[in-house]
Coordinates of C-alpha atoms and ligand atoms in Angstrom, one line a residue:
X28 CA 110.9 65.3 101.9
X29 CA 107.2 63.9 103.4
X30 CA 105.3 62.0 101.3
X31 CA 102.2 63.9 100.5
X32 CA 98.9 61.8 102.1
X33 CA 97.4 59.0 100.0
X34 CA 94.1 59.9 98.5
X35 CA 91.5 59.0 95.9
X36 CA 92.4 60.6 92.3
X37 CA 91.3 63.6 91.4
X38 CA 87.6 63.8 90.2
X39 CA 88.3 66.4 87.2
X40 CA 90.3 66.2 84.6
X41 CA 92.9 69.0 83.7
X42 CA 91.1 69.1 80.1
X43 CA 87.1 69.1 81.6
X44 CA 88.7 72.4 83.6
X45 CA 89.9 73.9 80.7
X46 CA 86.9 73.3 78.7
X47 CA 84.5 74.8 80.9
X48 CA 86.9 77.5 81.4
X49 CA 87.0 78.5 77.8
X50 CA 83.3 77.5 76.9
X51 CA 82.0 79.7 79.8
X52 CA 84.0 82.8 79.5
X53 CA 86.7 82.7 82.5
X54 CA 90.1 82.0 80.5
X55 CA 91.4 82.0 77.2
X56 CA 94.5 81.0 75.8
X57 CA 95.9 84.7 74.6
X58 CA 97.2 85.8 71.4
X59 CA 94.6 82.8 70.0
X60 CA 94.0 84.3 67.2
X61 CA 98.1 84.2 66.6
X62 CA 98.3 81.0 67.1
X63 CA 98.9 81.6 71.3
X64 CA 102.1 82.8 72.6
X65 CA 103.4 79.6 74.7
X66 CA 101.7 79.2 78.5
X67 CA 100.3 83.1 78.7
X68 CA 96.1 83.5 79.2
X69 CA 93.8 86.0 79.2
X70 CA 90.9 86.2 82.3
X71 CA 87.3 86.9 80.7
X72 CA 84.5 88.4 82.5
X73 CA 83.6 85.6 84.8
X74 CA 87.5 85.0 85.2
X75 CA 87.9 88.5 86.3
X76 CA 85.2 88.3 88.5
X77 CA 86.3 85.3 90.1
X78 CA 90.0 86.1 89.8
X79 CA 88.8 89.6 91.9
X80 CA 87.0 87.8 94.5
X81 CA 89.6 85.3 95.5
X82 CA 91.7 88.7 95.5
X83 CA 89.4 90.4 97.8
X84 CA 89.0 87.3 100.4
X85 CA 92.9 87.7 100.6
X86 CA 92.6 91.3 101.6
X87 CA 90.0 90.7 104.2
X88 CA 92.0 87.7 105.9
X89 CA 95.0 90.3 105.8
X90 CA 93.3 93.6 106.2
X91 CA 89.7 93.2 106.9
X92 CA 89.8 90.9 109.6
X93 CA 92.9 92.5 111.6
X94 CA 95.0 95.4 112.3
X95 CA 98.4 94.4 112.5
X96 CA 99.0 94.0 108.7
X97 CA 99.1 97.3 105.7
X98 CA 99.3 97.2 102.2
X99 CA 101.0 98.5 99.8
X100 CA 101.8 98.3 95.8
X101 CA 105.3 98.5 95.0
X102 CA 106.8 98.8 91.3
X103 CA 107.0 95.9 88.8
X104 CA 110.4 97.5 87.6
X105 CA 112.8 98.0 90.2
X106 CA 115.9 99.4 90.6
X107 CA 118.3 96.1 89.3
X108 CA 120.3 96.0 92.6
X109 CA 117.7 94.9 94.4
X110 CA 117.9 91.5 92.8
X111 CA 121.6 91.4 92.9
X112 CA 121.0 92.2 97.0
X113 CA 118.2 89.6 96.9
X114 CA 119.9 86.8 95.3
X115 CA 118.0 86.8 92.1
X116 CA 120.6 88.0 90.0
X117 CA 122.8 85.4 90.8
X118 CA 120.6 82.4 91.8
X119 CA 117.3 82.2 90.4
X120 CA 118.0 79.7 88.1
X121 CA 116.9 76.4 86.7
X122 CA 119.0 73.8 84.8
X123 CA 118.6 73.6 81.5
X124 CA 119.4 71.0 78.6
X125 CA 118.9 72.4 74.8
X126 CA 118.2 68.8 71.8
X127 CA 120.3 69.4 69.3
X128 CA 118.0 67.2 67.3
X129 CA 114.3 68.4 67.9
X130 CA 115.8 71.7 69.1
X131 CA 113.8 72.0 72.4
X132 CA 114.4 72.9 75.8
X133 CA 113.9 70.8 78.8
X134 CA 114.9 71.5 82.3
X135 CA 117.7 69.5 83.5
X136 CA 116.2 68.4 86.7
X137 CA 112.6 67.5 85.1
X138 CA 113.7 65.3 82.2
X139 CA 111.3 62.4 83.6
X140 CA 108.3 64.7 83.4
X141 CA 109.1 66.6 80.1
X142 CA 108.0 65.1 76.0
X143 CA 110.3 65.0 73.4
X144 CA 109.3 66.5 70.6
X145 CA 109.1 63.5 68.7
X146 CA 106.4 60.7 68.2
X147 CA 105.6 57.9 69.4
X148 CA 105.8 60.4 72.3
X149 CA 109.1 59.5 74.8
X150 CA 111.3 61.8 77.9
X151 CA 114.1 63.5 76.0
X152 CA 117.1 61.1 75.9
X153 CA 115.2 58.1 74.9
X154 CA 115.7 58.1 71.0
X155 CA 118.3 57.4 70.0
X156 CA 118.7 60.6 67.9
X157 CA 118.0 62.6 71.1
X158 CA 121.6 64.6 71.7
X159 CA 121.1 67.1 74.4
X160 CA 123.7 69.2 75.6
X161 CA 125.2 69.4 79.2
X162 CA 122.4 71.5 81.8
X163 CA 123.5 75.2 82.1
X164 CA 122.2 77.4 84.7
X165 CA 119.3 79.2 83.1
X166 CA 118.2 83.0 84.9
X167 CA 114.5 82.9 85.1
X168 CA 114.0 86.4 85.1
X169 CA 113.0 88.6 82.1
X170 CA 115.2 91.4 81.2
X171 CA 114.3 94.8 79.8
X172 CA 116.1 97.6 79.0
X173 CA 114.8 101.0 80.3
X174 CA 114.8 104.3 78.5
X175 CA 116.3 105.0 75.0
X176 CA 119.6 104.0 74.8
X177 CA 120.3 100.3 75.4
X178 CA 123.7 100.1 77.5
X179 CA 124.7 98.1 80.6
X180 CA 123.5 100.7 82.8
X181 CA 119.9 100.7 81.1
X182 CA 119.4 96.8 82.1
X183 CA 116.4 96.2 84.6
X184 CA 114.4 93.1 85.1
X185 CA 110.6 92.1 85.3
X186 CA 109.8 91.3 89.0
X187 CA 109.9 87.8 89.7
X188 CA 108.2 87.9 93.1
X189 CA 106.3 90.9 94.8
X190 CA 107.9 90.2 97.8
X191 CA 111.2 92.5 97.1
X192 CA 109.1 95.5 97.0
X193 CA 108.2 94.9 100.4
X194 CA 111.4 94.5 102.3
X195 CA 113.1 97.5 100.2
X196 CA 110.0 99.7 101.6
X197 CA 110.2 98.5 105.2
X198 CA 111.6 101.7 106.3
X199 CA 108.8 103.8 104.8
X200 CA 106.3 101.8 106.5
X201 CA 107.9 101.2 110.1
X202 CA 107.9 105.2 109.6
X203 CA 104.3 105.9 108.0
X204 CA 102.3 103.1 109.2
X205 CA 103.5 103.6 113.0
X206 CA 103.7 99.6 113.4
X207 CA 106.2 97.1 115.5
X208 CA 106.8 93.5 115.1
X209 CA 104.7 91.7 115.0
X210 CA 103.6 93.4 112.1
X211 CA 103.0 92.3 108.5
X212 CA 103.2 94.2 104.7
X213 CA 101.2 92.7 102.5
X214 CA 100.7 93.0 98.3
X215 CA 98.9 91.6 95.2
X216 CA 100.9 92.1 91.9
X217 CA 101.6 90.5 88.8
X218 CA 105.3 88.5 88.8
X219 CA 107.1 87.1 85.7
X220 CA 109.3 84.4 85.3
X221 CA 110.7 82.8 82.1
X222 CA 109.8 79.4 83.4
X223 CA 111.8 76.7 81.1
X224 CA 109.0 74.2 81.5
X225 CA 105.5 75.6 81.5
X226 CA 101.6 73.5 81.3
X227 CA 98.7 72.3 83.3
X228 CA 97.2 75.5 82.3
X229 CA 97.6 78.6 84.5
X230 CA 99.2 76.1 86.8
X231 CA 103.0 77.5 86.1
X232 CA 102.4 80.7 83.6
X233 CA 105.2 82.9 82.6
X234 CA 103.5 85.5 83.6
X235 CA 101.0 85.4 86.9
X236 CA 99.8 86.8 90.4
X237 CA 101.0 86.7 93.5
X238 CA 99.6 87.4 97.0
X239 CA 102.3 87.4 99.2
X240 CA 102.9 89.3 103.0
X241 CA 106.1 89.8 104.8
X242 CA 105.4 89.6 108.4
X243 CA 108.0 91.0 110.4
X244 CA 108.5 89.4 114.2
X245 CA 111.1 89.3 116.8
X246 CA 113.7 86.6 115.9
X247 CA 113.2 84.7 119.0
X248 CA 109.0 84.6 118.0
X249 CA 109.9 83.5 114.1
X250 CA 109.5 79.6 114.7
X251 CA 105.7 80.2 116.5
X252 CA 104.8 83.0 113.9
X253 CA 105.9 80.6 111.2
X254 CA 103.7 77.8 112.5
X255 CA 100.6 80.4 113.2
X256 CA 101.0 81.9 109.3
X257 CA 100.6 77.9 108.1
X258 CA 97.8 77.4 110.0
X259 CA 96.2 80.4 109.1
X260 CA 96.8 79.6 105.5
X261 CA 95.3 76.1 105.1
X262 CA 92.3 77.6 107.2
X263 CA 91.9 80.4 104.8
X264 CA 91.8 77.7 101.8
X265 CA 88.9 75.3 103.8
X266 CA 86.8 77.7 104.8
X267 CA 86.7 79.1 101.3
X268 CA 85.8 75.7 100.6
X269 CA 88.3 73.6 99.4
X270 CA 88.0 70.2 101.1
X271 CA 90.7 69.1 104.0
X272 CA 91.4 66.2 102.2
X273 CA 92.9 67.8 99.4
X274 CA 95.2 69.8 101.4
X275 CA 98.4 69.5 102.2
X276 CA 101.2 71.0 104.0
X277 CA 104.5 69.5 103.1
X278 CA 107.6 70.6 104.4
X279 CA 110.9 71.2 102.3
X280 CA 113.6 69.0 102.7
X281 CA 117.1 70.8 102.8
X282 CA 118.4 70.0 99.5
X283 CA 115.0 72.0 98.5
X284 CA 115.3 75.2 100.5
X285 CA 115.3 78.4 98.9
X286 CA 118.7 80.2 99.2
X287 CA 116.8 82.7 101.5
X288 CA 115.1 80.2 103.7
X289 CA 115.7 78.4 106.9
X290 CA 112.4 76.3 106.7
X291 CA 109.5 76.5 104.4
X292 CA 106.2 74.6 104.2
X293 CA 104.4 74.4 100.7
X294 CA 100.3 73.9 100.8
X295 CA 99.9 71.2 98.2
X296 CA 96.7 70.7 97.0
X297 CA 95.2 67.6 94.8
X298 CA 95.7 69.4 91.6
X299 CA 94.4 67.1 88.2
X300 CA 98.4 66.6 87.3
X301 CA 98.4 65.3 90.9
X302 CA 99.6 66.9 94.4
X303 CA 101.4 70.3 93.6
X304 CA 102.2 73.7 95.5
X305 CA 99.2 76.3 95.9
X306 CA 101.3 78.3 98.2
X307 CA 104.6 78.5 100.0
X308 CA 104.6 79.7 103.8
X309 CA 108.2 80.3 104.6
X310 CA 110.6 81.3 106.9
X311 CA 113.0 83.6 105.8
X312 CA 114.8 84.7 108.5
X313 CA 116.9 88.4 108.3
X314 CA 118.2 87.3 105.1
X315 CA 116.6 90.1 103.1
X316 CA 116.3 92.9 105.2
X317 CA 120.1 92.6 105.9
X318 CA 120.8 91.9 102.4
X319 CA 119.2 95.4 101.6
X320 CA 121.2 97.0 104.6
X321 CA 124.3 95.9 103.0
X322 CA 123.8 97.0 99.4
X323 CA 121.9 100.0 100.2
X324 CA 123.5 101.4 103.4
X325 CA 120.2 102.3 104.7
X326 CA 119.5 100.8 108.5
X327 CA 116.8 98.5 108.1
X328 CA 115.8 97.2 111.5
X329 CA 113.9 98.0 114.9
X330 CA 114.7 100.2 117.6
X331 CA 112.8 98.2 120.6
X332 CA 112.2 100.9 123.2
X333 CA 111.5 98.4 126.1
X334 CA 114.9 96.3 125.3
X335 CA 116.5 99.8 124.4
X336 CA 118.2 98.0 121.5
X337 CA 117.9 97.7 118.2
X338 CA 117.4 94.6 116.0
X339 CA 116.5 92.8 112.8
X340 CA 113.5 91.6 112.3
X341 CA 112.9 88.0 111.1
X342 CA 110.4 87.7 107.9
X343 CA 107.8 84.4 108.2
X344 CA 106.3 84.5 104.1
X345 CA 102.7 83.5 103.2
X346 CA 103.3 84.0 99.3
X347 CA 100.2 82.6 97.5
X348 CA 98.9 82.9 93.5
X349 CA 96.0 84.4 92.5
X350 CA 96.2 81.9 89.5
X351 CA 97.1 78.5 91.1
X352 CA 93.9 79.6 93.7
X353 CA 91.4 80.2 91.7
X354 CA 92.4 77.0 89.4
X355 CA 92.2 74.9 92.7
X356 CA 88.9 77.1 93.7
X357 CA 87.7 75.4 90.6
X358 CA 88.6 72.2 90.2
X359 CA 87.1 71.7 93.9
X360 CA 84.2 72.9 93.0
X361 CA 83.9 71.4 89.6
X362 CA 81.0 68.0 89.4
X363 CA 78.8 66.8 86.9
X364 CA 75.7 64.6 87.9
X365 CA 72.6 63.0 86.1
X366 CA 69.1 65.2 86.8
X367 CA 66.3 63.8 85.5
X368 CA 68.3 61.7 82.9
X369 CA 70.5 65.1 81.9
X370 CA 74.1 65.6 82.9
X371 CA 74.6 68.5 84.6
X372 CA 77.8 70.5 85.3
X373 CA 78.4 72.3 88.4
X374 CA 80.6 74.8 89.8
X375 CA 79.9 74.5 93.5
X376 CA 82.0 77.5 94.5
X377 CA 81.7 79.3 97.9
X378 CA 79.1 82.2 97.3
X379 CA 81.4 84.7 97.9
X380 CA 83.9 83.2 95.3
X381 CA 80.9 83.0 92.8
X382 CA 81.3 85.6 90.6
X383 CA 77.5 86.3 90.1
X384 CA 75.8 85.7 92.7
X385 CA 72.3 86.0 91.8
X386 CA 70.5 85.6 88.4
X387 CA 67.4 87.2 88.1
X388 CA 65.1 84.9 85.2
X389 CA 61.0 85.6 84.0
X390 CA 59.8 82.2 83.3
X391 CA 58.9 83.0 79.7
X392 CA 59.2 86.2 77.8
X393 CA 55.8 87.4 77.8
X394 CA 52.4 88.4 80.3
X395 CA 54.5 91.7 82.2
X396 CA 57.1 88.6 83.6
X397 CA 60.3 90.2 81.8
X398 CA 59.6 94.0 82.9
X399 CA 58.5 92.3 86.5
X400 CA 62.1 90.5 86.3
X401 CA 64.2 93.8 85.1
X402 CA 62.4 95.6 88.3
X403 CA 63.7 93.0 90.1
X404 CA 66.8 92.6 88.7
X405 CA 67.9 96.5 89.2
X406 CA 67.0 95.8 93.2
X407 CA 68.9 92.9 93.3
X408 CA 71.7 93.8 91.9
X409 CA 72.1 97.1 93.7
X410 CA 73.1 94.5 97.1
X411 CA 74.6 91.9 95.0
X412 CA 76.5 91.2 91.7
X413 CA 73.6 89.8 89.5
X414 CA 72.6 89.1 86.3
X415 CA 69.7 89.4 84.1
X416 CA 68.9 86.4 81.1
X417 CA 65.6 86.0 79.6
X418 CA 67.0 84.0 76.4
X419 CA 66.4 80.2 76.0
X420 CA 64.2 77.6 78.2
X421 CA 64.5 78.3 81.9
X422 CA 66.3 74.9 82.4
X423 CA 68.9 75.8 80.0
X424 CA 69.2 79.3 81.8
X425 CA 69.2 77.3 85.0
X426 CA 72.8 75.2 83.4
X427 CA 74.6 78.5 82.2
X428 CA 74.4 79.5 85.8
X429 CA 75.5 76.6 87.2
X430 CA 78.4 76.4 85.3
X431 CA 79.5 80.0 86.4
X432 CA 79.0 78.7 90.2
X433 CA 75.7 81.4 90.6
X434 CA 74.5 79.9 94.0
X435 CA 71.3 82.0 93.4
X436 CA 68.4 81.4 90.9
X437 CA 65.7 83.5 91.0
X438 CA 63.0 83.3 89.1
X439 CA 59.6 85.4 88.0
X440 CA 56.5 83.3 87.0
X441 CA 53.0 84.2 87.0
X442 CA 52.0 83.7 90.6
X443 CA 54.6 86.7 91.0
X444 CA 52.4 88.7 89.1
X445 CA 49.2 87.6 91.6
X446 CA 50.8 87.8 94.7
X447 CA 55.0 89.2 94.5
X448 CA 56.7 86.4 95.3
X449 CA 58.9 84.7 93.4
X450 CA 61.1 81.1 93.3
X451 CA 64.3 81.0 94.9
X452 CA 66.5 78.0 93.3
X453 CA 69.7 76.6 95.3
X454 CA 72.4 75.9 93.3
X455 CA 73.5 72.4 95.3
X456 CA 70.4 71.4 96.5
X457 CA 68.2 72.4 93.7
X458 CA 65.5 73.1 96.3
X459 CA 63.1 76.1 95.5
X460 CA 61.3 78.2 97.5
X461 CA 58.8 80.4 97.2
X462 CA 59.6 83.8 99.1
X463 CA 58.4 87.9 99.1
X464 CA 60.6 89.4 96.1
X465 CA 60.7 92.1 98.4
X466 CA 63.9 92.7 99.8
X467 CA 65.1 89.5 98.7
X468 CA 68.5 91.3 97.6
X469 CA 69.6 92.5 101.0
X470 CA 68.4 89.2 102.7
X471 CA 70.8 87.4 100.0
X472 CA 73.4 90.1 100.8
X473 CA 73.5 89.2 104.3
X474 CA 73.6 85.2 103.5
X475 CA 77.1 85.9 102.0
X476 CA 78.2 86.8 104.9
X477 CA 77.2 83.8 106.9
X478 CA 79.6 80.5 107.6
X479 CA 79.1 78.1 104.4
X480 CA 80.0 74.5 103.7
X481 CA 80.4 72.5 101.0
X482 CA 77.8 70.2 99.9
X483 CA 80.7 68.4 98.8
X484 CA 81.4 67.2 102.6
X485 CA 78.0 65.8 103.1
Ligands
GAP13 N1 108.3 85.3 97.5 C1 108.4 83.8 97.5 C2 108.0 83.2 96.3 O1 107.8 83.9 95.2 P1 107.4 80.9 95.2 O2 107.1 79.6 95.8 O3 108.4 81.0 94.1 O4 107.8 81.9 96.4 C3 104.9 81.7 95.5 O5 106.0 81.6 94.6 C4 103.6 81.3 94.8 O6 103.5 82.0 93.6 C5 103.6 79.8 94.4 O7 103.2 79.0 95.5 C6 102.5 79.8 93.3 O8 101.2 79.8 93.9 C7 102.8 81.2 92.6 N2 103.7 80.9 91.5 C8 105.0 80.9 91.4 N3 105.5 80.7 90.2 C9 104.4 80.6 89.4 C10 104.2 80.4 88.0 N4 105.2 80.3 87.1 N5 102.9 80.4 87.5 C11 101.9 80.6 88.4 N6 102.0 80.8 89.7 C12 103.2 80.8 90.2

């Protein structure tokens, strides 16, 4: 296993994260007012918004920007031999150890990292009343039971990766799409998994997002595909923003391959809790494809009219989530500095990540300024996603949007009134300009789509 790279601790806490989170609107613990139901969360508007963008910069590096890739949206509830034919069924487990004592659970493998239940706080084992039992494989998948009658034959399970919806459709797509390998089916869908050990906050969830594409290649092109799709990946994360140095690519060692994979390469990045996986990019070979062939009796390969044969294709796996991304979006972008003698906190997101982009302000509620603004405001907003505030002093106005991330500030004073132009605020530099509010919305339209670098490099 490599080591991951040595670098300065992170510069947010885990618990600043998950205060601004809550205090601003993006995530809330769910069920709250229940108490919470262990490790589940619920996105609010700014978390949708931002949750939705970091979706839509996946579709445009898949889709958007090239033509060898489709989409589709399988089913969350499949039929349950697909995860006997995927492996699942039988090996998608976890070890797990139950206290007789404090009556938790731990996994097996993760005793170091895990709390028993009792204080002064210890790793379960250490009292001496600790009495755990011997580790049992643990399936992580959710079972449900569909339609009325609950019998063997009504048992199905909650997807635990999108991935298998892919592969059991690769017939209908080689067919309906018209595409050869190289070619790639990609998808964005919720996954659940009964994860014994849960924390760090949407970090590992129970129930969470996945972005994940199946690109299907010649077997003899798998290695170079695999190396292209990890490149592709960690550029996809920097030019979003997240700083190099926080990156990672760590390959598995074999004791930690997945039973499908020959070689896979987690993206680490420098979570709070430390270096962790943002995304996997793997290499999984014709494991599933001939896995499905078997237990379905469908062919599911390539006729190759220039070799005049047919073959398997081999899978390479970019599987991302939504959550762990926009978590990592965050903390990166996450600082607080001193202005003036007042801390200020700062979400220094790429604009197109921002989830407003542009907040439309009068300078004080009064003289035609707040009627000027809403004119404004309903121009704006018609090129990009803005917002309108008049409440509170203009500096405090100024924070709230800083906190979301909104790169934009614009404001309406009385010299707008005189002559229509208004101040333009930068989020990082906190430089203003004064420019025509005329057409400002398309000309900020057209700066998101423009190269961008964070003032966090220097
Ligand atoms: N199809 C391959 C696959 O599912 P994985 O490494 O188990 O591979 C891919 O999952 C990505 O999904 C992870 O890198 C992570 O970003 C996300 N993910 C997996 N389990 C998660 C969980 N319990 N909570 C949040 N995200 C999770």
């Amino acid at each position: 296993m490599a080591e991951a790279p040595e670098t300065t601790a992170p510069e947010v806490t885990l618990e600043e994260v998950v205060a601004l989170c809550k205090r601003r609107g993006f995530i809330f613990p769910s069920s709250e007012i229940y108490g919470g139901i262990g490790s589940t969360y619920d996105y609010g508007h700014y978390g949708v918004l931002l949750r939705n963008n970091v979706k839509n910069e996946w579709w445009r590096a898949m889709i958007g920007e090239r033509d060898d890739i489709v989409a589709i949206d399988s089913a969350i509830l499949q039929h349950p031999r697909v995860w006997e034919a995927s492996g699942h069924l039988e090996g998608f487990t976890d070890p797990l150890v139950d206290c007789r004592t404090c009556k938790l659970r731990f996994r097996a493998d993760k005793l170091e990292e895990a709390q028993c239940g009792r204080k002064p706080s210890k790793h379960p084992g250490e009292f001496a009343e600790c009495d755990l039992t011997d580790a049992r494989e643990f399936n992580l998948m959710f079972e449900t039971q569909v339609g009325p009658v609950k019998d063997q034959g009504s048992t199905a399970y909650l997807r635990p990766e999108t991935a298998q919806g892919i592969f059991i459709n690769f017939k209908n797509v080689l067919q309906f799409a018209r595409k050869k390998p190289p070619f790639g089916i990609a998808q964005i869908g919720k996954s659940f998994r009964n994860e014994i050990t849960t924390g760090n906050f949407v970090f590992r969830t129970r129930e969470f997002e996945q972005m994940e594409m199946e690109y299907f290649v010649p077997p003899d092109e798998a290695e170079q595909w695999h190396r292209y799709w990890m490149d592709e990946r960690m550029r996809w994360y920097t030019e979003l923003g997240i700083r190099p140095a926080n990156l990672t690519l760590r390959p598995h060692g074999p004791e930690e391959l997945s039973h499908y994979s020959s070689a896979t390469s987690d993206i680490e990045y420098l979570f709070p809790m430390g270096w962790s996986e943002l995304e996997g990019v793997a290499n999984r070979g014709d494991f599933d494809l001939t896995q499905h062939a078997r237990m379905s009796g469908e062919k599911l390969e390539y006729f190759d009219p220039d070799r005049g044969e047919a073959y398997i294709p081999h899978v390479i796996e970019p599987a991302a989530g939504v959550d762990r991304a926009m978590l990592s979006f965050i903390v990166d972008a996450y600082e607080t500095e001193e202005i003036e003698g007042r801390k200020r906190t700062v979400l220094r997101l790429h604009p197109r990540l921002a989830p407003v982009k542009a907040a439309v302000l009068p300078l004080v509620s009064r003289d035609g300024m707040p009627e000027r603004a809403r004119e404004l405001y309903a121009d704006v907003r018609a090129q990009v996603p803005a917002e309108y505030d008049e409440g509170g002093s203009i500096g405090k106005r100024y924070r709230r949007q800083d906190e979301i991330g909104t790169p934009w500030g614009i404001t309406v004073d009385g010299q707008t009134m005189e002559d229509g132009t208004v101040t333009l605020r930068d989020r990082d530099s906190l430089g203003q300009e004064r420019v025509p509010a005329d057409g400002l919305g398309e000309r900020l339209a057209a700066r998101l789509g423009e190269p961008w670098r964070t003032p966090k490099l220097g």
